[in-house]
Coordinates of C-alpha atoms in Angstrom, one line a residue:
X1 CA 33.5 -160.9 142.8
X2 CA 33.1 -157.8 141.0
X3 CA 31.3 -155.0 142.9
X4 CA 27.9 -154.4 142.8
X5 CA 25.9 -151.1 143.2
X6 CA 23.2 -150.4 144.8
X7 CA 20.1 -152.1 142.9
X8 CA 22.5 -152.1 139.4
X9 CA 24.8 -154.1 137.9
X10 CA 28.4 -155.4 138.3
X11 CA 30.4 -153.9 136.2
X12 CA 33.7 -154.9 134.8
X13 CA 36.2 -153.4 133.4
X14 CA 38.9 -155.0 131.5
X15 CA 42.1 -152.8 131.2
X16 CA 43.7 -149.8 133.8
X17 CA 45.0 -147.3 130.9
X18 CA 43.9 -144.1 130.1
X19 CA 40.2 -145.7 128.5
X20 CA 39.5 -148.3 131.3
X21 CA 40.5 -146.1 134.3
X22 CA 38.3 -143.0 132.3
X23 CA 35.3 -145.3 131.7
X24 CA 35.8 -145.8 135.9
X25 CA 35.7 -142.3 136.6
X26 CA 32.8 -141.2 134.6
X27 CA 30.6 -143.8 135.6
X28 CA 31.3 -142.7 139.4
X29 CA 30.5 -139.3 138.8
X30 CA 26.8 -141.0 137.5
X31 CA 27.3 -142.7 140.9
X32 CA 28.2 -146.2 139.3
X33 CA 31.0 -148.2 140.6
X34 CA 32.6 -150.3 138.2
X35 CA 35.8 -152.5 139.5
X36 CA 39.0 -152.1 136.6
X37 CA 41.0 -155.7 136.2
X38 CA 44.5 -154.4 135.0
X39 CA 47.2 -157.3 134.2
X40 CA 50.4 -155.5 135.1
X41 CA 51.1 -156.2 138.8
X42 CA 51.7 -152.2 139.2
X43 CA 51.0 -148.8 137.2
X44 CA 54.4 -148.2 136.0
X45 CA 56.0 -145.0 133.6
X46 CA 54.5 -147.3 130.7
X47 CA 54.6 -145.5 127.1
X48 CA 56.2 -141.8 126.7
X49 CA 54.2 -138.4 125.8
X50 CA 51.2 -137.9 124.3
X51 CA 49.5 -134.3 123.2
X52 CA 46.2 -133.8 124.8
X53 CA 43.7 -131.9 121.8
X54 CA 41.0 -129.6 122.8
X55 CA 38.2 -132.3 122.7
X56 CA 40.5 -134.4 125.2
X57 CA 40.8 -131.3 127.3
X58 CA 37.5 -130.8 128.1
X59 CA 36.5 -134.6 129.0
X60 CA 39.5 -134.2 131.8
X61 CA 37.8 -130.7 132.7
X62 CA 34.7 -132.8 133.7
X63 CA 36.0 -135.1 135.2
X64 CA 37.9 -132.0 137.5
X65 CA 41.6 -133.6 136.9
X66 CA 42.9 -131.2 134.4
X67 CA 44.3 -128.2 136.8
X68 CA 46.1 -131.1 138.7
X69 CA 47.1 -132.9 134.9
X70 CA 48.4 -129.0 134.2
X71 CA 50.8 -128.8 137.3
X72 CA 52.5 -131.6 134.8
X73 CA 52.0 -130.9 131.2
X74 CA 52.9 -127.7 128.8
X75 CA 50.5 -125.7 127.2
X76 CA 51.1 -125.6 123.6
X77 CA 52.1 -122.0 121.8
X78 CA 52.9 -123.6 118.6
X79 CA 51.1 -126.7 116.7
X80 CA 51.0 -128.2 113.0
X81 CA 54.5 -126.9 113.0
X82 CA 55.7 -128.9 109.9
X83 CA 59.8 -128.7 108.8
X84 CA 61.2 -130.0 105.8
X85 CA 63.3 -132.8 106.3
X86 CA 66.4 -131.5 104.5
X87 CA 66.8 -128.3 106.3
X88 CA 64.0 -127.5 108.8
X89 CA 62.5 -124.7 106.6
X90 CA 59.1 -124.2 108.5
X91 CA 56.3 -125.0 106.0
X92 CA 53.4 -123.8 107.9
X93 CA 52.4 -123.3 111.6
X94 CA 49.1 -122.6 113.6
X95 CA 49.1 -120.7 116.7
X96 CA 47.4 -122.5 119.5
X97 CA 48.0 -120.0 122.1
X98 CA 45.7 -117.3 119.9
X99 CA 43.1 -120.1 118.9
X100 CA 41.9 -123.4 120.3
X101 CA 40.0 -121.5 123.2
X102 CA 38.4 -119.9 121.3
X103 CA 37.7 -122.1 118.4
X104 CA 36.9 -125.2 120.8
X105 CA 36.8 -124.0 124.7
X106 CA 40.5 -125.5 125.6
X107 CA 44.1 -125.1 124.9
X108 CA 46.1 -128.3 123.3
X109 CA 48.8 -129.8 125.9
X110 CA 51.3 -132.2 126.3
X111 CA 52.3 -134.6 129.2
X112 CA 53.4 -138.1 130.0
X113 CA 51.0 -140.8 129.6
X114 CA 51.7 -141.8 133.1
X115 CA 51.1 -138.3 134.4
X116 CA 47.6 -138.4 132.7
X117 CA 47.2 -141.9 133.8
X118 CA 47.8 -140.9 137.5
X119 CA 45.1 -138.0 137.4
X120 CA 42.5 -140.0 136.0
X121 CA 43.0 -142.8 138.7
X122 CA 42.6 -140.0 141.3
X123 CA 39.0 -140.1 140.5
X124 CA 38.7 -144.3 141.1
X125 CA 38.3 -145.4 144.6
X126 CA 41.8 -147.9 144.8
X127 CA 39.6 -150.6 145.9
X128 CA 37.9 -151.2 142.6
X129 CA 41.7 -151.2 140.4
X130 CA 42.5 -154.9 140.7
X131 CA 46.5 -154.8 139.5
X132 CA 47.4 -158.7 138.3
X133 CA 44.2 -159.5 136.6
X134 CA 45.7 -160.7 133.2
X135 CA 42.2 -161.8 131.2
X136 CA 42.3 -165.0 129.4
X137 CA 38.4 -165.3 128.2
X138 CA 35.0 -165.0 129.4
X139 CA 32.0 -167.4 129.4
X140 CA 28.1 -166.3 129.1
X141 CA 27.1 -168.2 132.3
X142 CA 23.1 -167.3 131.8
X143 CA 22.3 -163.5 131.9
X144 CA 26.6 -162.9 133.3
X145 CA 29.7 -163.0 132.5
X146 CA 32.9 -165.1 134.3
X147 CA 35.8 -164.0 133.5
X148 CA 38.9 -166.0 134.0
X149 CA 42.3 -164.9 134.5
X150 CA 45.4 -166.1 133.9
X151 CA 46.3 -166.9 137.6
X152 CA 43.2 -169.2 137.8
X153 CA 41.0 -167.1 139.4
X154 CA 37.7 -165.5 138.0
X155 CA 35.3 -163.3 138.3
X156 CA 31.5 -162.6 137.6
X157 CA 30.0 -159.5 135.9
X158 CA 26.6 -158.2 134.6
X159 CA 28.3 -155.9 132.1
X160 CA 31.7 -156.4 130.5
X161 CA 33.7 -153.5 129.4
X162 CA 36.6 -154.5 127.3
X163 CA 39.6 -152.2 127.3
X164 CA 42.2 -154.5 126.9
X165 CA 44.2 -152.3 124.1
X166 CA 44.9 -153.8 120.0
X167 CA 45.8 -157.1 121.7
X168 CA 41.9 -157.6 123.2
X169 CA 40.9 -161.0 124.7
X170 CA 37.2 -159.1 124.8
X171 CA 37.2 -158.5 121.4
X172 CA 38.4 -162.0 120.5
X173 CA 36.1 -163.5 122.4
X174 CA 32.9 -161.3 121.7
X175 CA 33.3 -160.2 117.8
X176 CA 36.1 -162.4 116.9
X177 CA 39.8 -162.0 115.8
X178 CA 40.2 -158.5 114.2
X179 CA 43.5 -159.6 112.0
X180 CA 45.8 -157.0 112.0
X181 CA 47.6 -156.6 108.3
X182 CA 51.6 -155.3 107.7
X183 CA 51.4 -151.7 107.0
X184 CA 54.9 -151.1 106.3
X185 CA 55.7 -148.8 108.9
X186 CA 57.4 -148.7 112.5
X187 CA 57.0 -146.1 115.2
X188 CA 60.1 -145.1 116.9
X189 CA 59.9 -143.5 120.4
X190 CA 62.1 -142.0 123.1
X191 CA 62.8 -139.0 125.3
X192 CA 65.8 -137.0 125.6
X193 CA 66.3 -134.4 128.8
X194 CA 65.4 -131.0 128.3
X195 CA 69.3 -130.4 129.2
X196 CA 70.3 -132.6 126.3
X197 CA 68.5 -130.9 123.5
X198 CA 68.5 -128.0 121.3
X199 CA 66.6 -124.6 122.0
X200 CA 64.5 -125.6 119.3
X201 CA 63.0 -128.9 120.5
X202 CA 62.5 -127.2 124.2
X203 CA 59.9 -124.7 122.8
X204 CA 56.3 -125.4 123.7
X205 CA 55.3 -126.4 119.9
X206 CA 54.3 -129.1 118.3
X207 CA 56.9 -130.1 115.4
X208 CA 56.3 -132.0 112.8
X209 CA 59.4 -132.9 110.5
X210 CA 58.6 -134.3 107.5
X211 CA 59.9 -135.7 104.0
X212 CA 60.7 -138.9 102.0
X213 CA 59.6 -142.4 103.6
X214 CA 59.7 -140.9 107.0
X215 CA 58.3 -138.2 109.5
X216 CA 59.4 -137.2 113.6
X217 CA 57.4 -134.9 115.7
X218 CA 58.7 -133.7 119.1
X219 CA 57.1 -132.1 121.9
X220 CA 58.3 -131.1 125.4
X221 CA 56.3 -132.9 128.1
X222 CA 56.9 -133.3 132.3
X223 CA 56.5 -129.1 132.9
X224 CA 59.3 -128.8 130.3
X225 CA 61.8 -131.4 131.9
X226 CA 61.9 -134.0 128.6
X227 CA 61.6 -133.7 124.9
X228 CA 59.4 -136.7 123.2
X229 CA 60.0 -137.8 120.0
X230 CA 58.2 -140.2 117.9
X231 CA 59.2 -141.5 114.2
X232 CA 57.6 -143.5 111.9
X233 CA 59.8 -145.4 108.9
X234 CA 59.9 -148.0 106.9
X235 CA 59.2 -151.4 109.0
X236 CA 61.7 -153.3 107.4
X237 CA 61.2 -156.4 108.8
X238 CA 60.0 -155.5 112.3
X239 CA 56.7 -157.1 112.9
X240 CA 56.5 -156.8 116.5
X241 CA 53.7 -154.5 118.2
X242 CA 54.9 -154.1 121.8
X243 CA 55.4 -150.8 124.0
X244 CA 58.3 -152.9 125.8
X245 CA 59.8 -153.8 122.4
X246 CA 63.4 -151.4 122.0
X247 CA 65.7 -150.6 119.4
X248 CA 69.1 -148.8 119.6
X249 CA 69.9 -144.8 118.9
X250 CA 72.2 -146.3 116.2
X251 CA 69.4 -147.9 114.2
X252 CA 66.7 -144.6 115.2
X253 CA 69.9 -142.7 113.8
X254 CA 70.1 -144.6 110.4
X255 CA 66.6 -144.0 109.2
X256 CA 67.5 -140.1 109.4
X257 CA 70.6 -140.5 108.0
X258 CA 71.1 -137.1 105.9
X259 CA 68.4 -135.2 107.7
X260 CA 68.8 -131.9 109.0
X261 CA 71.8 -132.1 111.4
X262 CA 69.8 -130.5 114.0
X263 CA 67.6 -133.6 113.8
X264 CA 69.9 -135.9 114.1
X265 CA 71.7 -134.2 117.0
X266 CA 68.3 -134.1 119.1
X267 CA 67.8 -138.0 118.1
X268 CA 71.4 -138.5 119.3
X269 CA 70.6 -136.9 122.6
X270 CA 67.6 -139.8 123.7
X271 CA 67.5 -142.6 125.9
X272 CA 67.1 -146.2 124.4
X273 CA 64.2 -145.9 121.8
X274 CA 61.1 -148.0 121.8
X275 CA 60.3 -149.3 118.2
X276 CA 56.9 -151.2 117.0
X277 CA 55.5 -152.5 114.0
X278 CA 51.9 -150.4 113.2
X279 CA 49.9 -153.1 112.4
X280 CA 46.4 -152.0 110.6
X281 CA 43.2 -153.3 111.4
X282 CA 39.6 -152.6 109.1
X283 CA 37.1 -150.5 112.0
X284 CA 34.4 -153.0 113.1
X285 CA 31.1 -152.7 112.2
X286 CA 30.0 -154.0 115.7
X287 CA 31.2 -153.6 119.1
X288 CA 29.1 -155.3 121.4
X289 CA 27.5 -159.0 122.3
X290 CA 24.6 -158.4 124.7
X291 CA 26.1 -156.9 128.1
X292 CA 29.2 -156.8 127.0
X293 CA 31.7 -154.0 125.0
X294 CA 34.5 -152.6 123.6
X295 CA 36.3 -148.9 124.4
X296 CA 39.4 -147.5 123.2
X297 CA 42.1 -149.2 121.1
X298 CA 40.0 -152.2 121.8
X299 CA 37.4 -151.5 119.5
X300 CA 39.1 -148.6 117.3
X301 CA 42.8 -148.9 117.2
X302 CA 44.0 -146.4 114.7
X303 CA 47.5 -145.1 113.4
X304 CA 48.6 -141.9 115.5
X305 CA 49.0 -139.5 113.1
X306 CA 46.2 -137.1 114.5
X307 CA 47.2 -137.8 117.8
X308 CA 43.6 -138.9 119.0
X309 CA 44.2 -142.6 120.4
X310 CA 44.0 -141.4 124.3
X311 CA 41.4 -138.4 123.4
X312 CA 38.8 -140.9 121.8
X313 CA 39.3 -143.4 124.9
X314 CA 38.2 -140.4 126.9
X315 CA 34.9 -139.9 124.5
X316 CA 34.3 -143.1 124.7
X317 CA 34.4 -143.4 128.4
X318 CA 32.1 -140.5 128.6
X319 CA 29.6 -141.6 126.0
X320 CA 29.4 -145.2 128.0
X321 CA 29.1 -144.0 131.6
X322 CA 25.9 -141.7 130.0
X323 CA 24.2 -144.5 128.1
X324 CA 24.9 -146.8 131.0
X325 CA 23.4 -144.2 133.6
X326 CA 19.9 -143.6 131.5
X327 CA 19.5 -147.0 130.5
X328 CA 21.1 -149.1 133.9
X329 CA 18.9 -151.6 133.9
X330 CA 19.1 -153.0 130.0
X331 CA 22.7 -152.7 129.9
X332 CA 22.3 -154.5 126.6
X333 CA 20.1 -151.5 125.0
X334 CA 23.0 -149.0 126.6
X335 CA 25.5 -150.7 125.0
X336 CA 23.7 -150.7 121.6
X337 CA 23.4 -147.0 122.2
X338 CA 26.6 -146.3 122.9
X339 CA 28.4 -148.2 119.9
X340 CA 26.0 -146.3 117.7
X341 CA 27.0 -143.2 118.8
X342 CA 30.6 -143.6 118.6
X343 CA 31.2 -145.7 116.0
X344 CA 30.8 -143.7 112.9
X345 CA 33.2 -140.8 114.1
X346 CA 36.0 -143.1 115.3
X347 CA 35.4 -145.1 111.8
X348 CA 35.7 -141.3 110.3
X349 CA 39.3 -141.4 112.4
X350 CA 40.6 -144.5 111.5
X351 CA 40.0 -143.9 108.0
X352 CA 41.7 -140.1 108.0
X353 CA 44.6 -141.0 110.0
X354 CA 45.2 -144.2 108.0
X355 CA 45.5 -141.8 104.8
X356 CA 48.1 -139.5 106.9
X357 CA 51.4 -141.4 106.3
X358 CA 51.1 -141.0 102.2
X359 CA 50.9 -137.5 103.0
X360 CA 54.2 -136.8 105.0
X361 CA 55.8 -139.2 103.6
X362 CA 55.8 -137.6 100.1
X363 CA 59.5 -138.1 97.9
X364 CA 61.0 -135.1 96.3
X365 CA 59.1 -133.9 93.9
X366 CA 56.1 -132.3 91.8
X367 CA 53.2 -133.6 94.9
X368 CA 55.8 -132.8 97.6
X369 CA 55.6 -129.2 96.1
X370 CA 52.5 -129.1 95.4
X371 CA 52.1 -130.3 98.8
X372 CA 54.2 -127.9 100.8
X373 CA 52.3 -125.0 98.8
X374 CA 49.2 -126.5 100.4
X375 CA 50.1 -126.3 104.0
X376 CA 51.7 -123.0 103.9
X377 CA 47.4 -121.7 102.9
X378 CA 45.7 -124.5 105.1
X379 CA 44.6 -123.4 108.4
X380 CA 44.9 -127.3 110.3
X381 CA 42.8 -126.0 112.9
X382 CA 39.8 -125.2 111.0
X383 CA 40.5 -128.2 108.3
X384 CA 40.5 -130.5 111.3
X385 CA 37.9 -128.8 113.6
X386 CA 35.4 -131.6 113.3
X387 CA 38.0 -133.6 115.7
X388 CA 38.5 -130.4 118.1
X389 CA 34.5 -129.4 118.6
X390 CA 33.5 -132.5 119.2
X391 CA 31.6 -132.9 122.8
X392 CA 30.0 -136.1 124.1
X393 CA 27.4 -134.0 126.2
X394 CA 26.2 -132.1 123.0
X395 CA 26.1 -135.5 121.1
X396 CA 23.8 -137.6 123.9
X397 CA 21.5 -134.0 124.2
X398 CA 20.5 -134.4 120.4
X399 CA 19.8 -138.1 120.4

């Protein structure tokens, strides 16, 4: 049975990444335990490195994990670096170091999903994550939920949180099937040992290579230790949407074939590369069927060109635990609350990152130009700033 707290509700959450474990911390700092159903049997190195923006920062601040999330990451010098494909001219950079504090209150950093995943679970009690809990549906059984899993067992819940990820059984089952559509592009990623690459790759900046079909970024993460890359190209006929699903260096090599040889040399350095299909999905007008809900890539999945998938699982976690907290017993009225808040902003996300790829994936020519003549006057940090500023506290103060 899921837990229940002191004269409130049970509270379930669906999915142990980075959204369902941060939707567990900030509802026990309100002082609301909420038991996390994860299916894998054990919290593994799942995934590779992510970059942690200054409105991602300072949700990890509150929750008081970010010193210990520092001892692992690398605080960025150098972002919006952007190369040209052919011969790694730099097209335009920003200086983090000089800026985000004092644009937004926090520096941009990298780390390893699993890293970030670990310091958010410090702030769970271990005996509300239940590892093996594979969701196959829920039931309304009167004012509850019952949750079944795929092992037989089930569960019983006031309030259902669904952060299951793009594949969500809670979304299924409470808004319907959110059909994905082909979007003609695959996501390559892998990590290659700081030993293994090129001085260039093992500075603390945030690269972006860009040019015809195709774009790379690289980043070091692990206190410097590893390089992460991730590439996007043309999906050919790859269809699958997997973190576990892998290609070969070989095949990462070919779609960078004639690159700048210093590319190619750090792509020749990595480990087995993951590869998945991005799959698009229209944002949802609605996340939430009376006591239940959506978080995360759950309710907003969105392509990663902004790097802000994790970073809007955090404000989404924050938002909830706060709605919940002032409104804990009509869940249901929360929850209304809380989509309405958030929806509009990560619809605004999905549809600027969706527009990205056109962008850097310009041929040679008159709008590449044209293009490149843009970023070297655009100041990213400004252009972008309503992503950076944004703070859930500010947000729930005015409404």
């Amino acid at each position: 049975m899921t837990a229940r707290t002191i004269a409130g509700p049970r509270i379930a959450i669906l999915g142990g990444g980075i959204g369902g474990l941060a939707a567990a911390a900030f509802l026990q700092q309100q002082g609301i335990q909420a038991t996390v159903y994860e299916q894998a049997a054990r919290l593994a190195e799942v995934g590779a490195g992510l970059v942690i923006a200054p409105n991602a920062g300072r949700q990890l601040r509150k929750l008081g994990v970010l010193d210990r999330l520092r001892e692992d990451a690398v605080r960025l010098d150098t972002g919006w670096q952007f190369r040209r494909w052919a011969d790694g001219t730099v097209l335009s950079e920003e200086n983090l170091a000089a800026s985000c504090e004092r644009l937004y209150g926090e520096h941009t950093y990298t780390a390893h999903r699993a890293a970030l995943l670990t310091a958010i679970r410090s702030c769970v009690p271990r005996h509300l994550v239940k590892l093996g809990h594979k969701c196959t549906g829920l039931d309304a059984v009167g004012g509850a939920w019952r949750i079944r899993f795929a092992d037989g067992r089930s569960a019983e819940a006031d309030v259902v949180i669904g952060a299951d990820g793009v594949h969500s059984t809670v979304r299924n089952t409470i808004i319907g099937s959110s059909p994905a559509t082909d979007s003609g592009l695959c996501a390559f990623r892998a990590l290659v040992p700081a030993g293994d690459a090129p001085d260039f790759a093992r500075q603390p900046a945030q690269t972006l290579w860009i040019g015809p079909g195709h774009h790379l970024v690289h980043y070091p993460i692990s206190a410097g230790k590893y390089v992460n890359l991730v590439a996007f190209a043309p999906a050919g006929g790859d269809t699958v949407e997997s973190w576990t699903a892998t290609a070969t260096v070989e095949e990462f090599l070919a779609e960078f074939g004639g690159w700048d040889r210093r590319l190619t040399s750090l792509i020749r350095a990595a480990g087995t590369p993951g590869r998945w299909a991005l799959l698009d999905r229209a944002p949802l007008a609605r996340w939430s069927e009376g006591s239940a809900t959506l978080l995360g890539d759950a309710a907003h999945p969105m392509f990663p060109f902004f790097a802000q998938g994790a970073a809007q699982a955090l404000e989404d976690a924050a938002v909830l635990a706060r709605c919940l907290a002032e409104d804990i017993d009509d869940p249901a009225t929360a929850l209304l609350r809380y989509e309405g808040l958030r929806i509009p902003r990560t619809t605004r996300l999905q549809t600027v990152s969706h527009g990205r790829s056109h962008v850097n994936h310009l041929p040679d020519g008159p709008q590449q130009r044209a293009r490149d003549a843009a970023f070297a006057q655009e100041d990213p940090l400004v252009a972008n700033g309503w992503i950076y500023e944004y703070d859930p506290d500010a947000v729930l103060a005015e409404r």
